[in-house]
Short mmCIF file of C-alpha atoms in Angstrom, two decimals:
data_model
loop_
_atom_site.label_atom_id
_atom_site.label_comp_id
_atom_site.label_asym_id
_atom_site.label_seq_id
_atom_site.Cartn_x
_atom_site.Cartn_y
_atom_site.Cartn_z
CA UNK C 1 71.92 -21.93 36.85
CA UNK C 2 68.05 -22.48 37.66
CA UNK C 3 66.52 -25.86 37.25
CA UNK C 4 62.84 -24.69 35.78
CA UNK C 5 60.63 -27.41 37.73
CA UNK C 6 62.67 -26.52 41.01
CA UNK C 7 59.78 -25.18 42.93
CA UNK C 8 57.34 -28.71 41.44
CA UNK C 9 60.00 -31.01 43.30
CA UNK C 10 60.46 -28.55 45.93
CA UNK C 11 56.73 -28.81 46.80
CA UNK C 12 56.00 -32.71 46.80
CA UNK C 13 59.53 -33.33 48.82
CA UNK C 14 58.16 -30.97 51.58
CA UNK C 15 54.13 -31.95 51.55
CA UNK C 16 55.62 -35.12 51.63
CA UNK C 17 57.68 -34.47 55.14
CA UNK C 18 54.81 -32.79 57.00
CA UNK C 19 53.38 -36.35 58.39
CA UNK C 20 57.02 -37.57 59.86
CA UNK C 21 57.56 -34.04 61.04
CA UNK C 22 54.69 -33.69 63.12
CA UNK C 23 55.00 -36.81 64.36
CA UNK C 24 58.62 -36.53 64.88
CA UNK C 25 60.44 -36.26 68.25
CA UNK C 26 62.57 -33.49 66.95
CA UNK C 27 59.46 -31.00 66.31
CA UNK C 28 58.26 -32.38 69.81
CA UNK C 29 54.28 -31.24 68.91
CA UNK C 30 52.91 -32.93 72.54
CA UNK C 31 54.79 -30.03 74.44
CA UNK C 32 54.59 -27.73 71.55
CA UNK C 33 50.78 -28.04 72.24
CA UNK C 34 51.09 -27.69 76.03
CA UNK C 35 52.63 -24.23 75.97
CA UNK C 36 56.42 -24.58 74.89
CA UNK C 37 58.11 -21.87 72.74
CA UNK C 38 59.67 -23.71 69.78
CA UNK C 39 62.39 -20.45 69.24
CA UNK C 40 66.06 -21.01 69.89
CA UNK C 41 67.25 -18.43 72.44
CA UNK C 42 69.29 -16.87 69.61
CA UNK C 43 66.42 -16.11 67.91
CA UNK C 44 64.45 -14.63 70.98
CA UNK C 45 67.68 -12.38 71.48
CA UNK C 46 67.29 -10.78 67.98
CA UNK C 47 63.96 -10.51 67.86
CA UNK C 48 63.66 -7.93 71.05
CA UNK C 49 60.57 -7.53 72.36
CA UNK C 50 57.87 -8.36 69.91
CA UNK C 51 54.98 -8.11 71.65
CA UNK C 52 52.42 -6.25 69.13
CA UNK C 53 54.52 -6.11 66.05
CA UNK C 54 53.32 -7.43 62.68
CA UNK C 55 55.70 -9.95 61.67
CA UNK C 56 56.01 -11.85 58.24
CA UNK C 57 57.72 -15.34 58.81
CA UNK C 58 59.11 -16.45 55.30
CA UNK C 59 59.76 -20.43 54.57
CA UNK C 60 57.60 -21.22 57.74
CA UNK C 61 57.53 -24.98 56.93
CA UNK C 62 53.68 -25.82 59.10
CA UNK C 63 54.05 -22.71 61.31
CA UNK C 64 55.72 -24.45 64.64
CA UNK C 65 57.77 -21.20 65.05
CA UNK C 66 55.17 -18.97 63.56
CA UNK C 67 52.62 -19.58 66.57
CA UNK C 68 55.51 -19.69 69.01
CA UNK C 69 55.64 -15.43 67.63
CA UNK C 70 52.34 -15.51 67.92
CA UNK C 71 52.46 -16.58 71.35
CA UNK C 72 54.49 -14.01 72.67
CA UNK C 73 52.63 -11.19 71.07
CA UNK C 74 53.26 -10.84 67.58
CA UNK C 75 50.84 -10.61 64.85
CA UNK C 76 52.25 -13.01 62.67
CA UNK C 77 51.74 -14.02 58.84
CA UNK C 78 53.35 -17.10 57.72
CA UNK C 79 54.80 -17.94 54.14
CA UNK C 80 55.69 -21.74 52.74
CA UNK C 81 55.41 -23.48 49.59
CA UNK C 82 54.14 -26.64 50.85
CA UNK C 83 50.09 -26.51 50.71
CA UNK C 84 50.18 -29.83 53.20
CA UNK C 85 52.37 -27.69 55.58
CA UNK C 86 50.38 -24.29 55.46
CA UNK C 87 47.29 -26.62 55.82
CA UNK C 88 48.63 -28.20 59.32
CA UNK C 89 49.76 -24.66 60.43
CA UNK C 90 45.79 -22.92 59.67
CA UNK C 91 44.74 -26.11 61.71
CA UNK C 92 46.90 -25.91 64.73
CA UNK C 93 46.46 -21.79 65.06
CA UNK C 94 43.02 -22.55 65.32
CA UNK C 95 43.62 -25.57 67.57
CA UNK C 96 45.68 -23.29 69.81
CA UNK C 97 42.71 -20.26 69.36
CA UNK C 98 46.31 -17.99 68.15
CA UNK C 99 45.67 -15.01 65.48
CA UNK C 100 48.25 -15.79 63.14
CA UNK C 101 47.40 -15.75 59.58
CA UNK C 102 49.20 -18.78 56.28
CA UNK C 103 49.53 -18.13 52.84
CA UNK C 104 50.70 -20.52 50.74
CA UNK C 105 52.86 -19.25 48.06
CA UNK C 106 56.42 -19.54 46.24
CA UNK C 107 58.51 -17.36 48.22
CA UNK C 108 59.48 -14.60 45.28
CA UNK C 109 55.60 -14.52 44.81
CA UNK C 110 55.10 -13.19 48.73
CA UNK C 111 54.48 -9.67 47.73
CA UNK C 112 51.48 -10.39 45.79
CA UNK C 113 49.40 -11.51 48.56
CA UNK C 114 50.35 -8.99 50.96
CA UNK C 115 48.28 -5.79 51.68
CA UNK C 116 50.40 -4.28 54.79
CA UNK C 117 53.95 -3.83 55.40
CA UNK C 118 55.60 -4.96 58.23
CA UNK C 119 57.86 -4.04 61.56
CA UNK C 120 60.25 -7.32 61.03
CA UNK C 121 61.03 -10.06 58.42
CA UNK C 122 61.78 -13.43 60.29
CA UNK C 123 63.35 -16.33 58.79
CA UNK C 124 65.53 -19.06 59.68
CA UNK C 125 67.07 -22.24 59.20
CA UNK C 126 67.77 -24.08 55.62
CA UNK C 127 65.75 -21.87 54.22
CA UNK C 128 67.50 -19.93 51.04
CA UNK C 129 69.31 -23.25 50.14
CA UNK C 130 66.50 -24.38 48.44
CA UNK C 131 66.36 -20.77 46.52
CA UNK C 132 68.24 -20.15 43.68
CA UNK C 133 68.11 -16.35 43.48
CA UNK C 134 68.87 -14.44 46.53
CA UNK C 135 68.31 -10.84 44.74
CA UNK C 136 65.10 -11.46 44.27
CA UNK C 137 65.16 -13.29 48.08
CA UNK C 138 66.15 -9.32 49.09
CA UNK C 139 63.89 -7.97 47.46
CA UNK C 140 61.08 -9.46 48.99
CA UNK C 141 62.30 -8.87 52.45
CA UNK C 142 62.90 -5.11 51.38
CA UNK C 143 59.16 -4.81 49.75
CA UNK C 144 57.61 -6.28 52.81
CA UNK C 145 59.24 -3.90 55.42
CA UNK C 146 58.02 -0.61 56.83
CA UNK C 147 60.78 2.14 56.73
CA UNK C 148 63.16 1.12 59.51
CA UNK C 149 61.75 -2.24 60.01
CA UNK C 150 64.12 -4.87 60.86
CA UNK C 151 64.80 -8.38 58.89
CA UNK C 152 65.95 -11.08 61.42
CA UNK C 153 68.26 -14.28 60.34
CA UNK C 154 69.56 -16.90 61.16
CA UNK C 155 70.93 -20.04 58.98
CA UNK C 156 73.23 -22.68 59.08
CA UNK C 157 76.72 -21.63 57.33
CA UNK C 158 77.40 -22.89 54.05
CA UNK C 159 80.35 -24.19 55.18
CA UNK C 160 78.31 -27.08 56.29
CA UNK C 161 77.13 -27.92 53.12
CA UNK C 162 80.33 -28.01 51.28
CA UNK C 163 80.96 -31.44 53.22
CA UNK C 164 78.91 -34.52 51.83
CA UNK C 165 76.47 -35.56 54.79
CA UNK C 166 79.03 -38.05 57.36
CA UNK C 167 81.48 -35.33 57.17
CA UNK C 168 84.04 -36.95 55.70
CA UNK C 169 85.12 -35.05 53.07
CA UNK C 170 84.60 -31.71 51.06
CA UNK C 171 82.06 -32.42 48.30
CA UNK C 172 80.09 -29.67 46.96
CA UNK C 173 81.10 -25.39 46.29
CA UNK C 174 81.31 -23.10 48.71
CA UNK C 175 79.86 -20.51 46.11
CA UNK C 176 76.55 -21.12 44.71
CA UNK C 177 78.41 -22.64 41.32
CA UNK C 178 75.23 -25.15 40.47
CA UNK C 179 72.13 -26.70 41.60
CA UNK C 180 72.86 -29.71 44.17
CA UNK C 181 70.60 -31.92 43.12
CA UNK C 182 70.05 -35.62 44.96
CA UNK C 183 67.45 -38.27 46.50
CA UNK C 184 67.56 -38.22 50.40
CA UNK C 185 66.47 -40.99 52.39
CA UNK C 186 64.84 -40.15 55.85
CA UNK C 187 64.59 -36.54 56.79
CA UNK C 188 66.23 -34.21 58.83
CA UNK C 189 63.80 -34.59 61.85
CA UNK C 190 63.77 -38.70 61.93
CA UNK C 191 66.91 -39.80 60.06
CA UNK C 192 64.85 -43.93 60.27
CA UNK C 193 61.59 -42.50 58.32
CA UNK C 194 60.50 -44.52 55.59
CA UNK C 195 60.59 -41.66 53.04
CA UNK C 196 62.65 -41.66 49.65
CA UNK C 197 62.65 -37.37 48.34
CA UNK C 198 64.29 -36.13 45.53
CA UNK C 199 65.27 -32.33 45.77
CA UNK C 200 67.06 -29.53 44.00
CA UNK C 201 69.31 -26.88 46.21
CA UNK C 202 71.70 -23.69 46.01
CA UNK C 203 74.79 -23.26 48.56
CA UNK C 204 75.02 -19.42 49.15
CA UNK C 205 78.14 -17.76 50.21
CA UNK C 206 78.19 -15.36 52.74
CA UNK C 207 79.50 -12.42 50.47
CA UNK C 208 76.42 -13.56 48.15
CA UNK C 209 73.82 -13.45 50.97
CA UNK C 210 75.35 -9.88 52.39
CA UNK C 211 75.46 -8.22 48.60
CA UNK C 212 71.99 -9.06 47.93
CA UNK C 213 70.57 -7.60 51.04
CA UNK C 214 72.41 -4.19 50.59
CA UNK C 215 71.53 -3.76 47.52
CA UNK C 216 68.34 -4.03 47.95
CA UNK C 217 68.28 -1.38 50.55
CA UNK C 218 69.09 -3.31 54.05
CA UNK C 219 71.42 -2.14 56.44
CA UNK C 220 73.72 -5.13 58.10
CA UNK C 221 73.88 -4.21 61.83
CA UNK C 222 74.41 -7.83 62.97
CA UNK C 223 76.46 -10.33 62.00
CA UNK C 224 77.63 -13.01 64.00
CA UNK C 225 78.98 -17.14 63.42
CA UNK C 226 78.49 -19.91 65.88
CA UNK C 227 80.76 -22.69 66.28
CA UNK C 228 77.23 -25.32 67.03
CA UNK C 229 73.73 -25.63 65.80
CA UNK C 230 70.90 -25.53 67.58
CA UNK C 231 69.59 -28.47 66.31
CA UNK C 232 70.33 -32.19 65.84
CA UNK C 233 69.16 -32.41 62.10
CA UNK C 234 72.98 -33.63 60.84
CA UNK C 235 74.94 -36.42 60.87
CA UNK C 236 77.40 -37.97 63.34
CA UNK C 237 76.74 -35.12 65.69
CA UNK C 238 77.09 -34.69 69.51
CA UNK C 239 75.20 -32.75 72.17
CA UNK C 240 78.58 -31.14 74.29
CA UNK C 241 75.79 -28.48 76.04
CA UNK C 242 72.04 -28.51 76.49
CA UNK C 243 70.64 -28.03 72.59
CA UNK C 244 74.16 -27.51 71.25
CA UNK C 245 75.06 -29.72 68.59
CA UNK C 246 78.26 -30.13 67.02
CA UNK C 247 79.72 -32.74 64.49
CA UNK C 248 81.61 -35.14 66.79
CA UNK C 249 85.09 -35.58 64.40
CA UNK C 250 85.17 -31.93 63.86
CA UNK C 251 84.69 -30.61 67.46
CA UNK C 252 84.25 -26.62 67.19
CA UNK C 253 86.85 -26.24 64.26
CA UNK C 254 84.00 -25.07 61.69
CA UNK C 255 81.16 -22.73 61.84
CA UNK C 256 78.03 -24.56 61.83
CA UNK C 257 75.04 -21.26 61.72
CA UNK C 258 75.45 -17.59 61.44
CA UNK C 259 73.08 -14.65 62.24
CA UNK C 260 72.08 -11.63 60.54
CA UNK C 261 69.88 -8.54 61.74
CA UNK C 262 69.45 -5.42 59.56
CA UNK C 263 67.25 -2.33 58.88
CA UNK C 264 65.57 -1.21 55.62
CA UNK C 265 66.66 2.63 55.44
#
């Protein structure tokens, strides 16, 4: 089931964000500015060395990780639906003097404003719950890839989102049955802002994520769950290592992020 202004609310929830994220603690811009990498080591790992690959970095929010390619060598264009968000990203590549290129689109309308192909697709991180059709997801990743280029994942497991957001019991499908659709106080990056958002999202299975990117071509030759996130953006959570986050009732007993890495053939 798609909910036909999806993409409207979508929009105004996330150009709405982009002020408490930049000047959140979680998106840390003062060191972001100063040199640090804003990739999770995970990331780094299944990226390889990128240094001089073209790069297309789908749902890029305003382009934090986007530069941090950038930075290590990568020519990089970014993709988000929020015009406040692609606006802040143009703004700090040229604050930062980085090469990286925005567009700001609806993500199943990518391939119309691309003229190249590229070595690796790169996205990460609640991104294709707020998407309700992951075939056509696939088939933007496939269009956008050079033969043998590589599409690089990772997201947090929709296991997580089955539970309602304290953790305290099971609320919503595993399987992408219907549109989750609810008002959110806060945001993810500072739980206290003063922000009210409505939005409309899609839990995707892992058999629904894996089908759509074979058939549309991709070879899986990574797969992998992790028992943490990398980031504090949940409820009741815990830090039990540097940058390792876990929900403190539920200790490692669910998997809370996944990775992916394939090859178009």
């Amino acid at each position: 089931m798609k909910v036909e202004n999806y993409i409207e609310i979508n929009k105004k929830t996330w150009n709405n964000k982009v002020p408490f994220h930049i000047d959140s603690q979680f998106y840390d811009m003062e060191n972001f500015l100063k040199g640090k990498n804003s990739l999770p080591e995970i990331d780094i790992t299944l990226l390889e060395d990128i240094n001089g690959k073209s790069i297309l970095h789908l749902q890029c929010h305003f382009g934090q990780d986007s530069l941090s390619l950038a930075r290590l060598g990568a020519k990089v264009t970014g993709i988000d639906l929020s015009d406040k968000a692609i606006e802040k990203a143009r703004e700090l590549n040229n604050q930062l003097r980085l090469d990286a290129s925005f567009i700001c689109c609806d993500v199943y309308e990518t391939l119309k404003h691309l003229k190249e192909k590229f070595d690796i697709v790169y996205t990460s991180y609640g991104t294709i719950g707020w998407l309700p059709d992951l075939d056509k997801w696939a088939e933007v990743i496939s269009g956008a890839l050079k033969p043998n280029g590589k599409f690089v994942f990772v997201e947090f497991h929709p296991v997580l989102w089955m539970f309602d957001d304290n953790f305290t019991k099971i609320q919503y499908h595993y399987h992408n049955e219907q549109p989750i659709i609810e008002e959110y106080t806060g945001t993810y990056a500072n739980k206290e802002a003063e922000i009210t958002t409505n939005y409309i999202g899609w839990n995707h299975s892992l058999s629904e994520v894996f089908q759509a990117l074979l058939k549309n071509g991709l070879q899986i030759e990574h797969f992998n769950e992790y028992d943490y996130s990398n980031y504090d953006c949940f409820n009741e959570t815990v830090e039990f290592e540097p940058r390792k986050f876990r929900i403190k009732h539920l200790e490692n007993r669910i998997p809370m992020m996944y990775s992916l890495k394939c090859s178009k053939k």
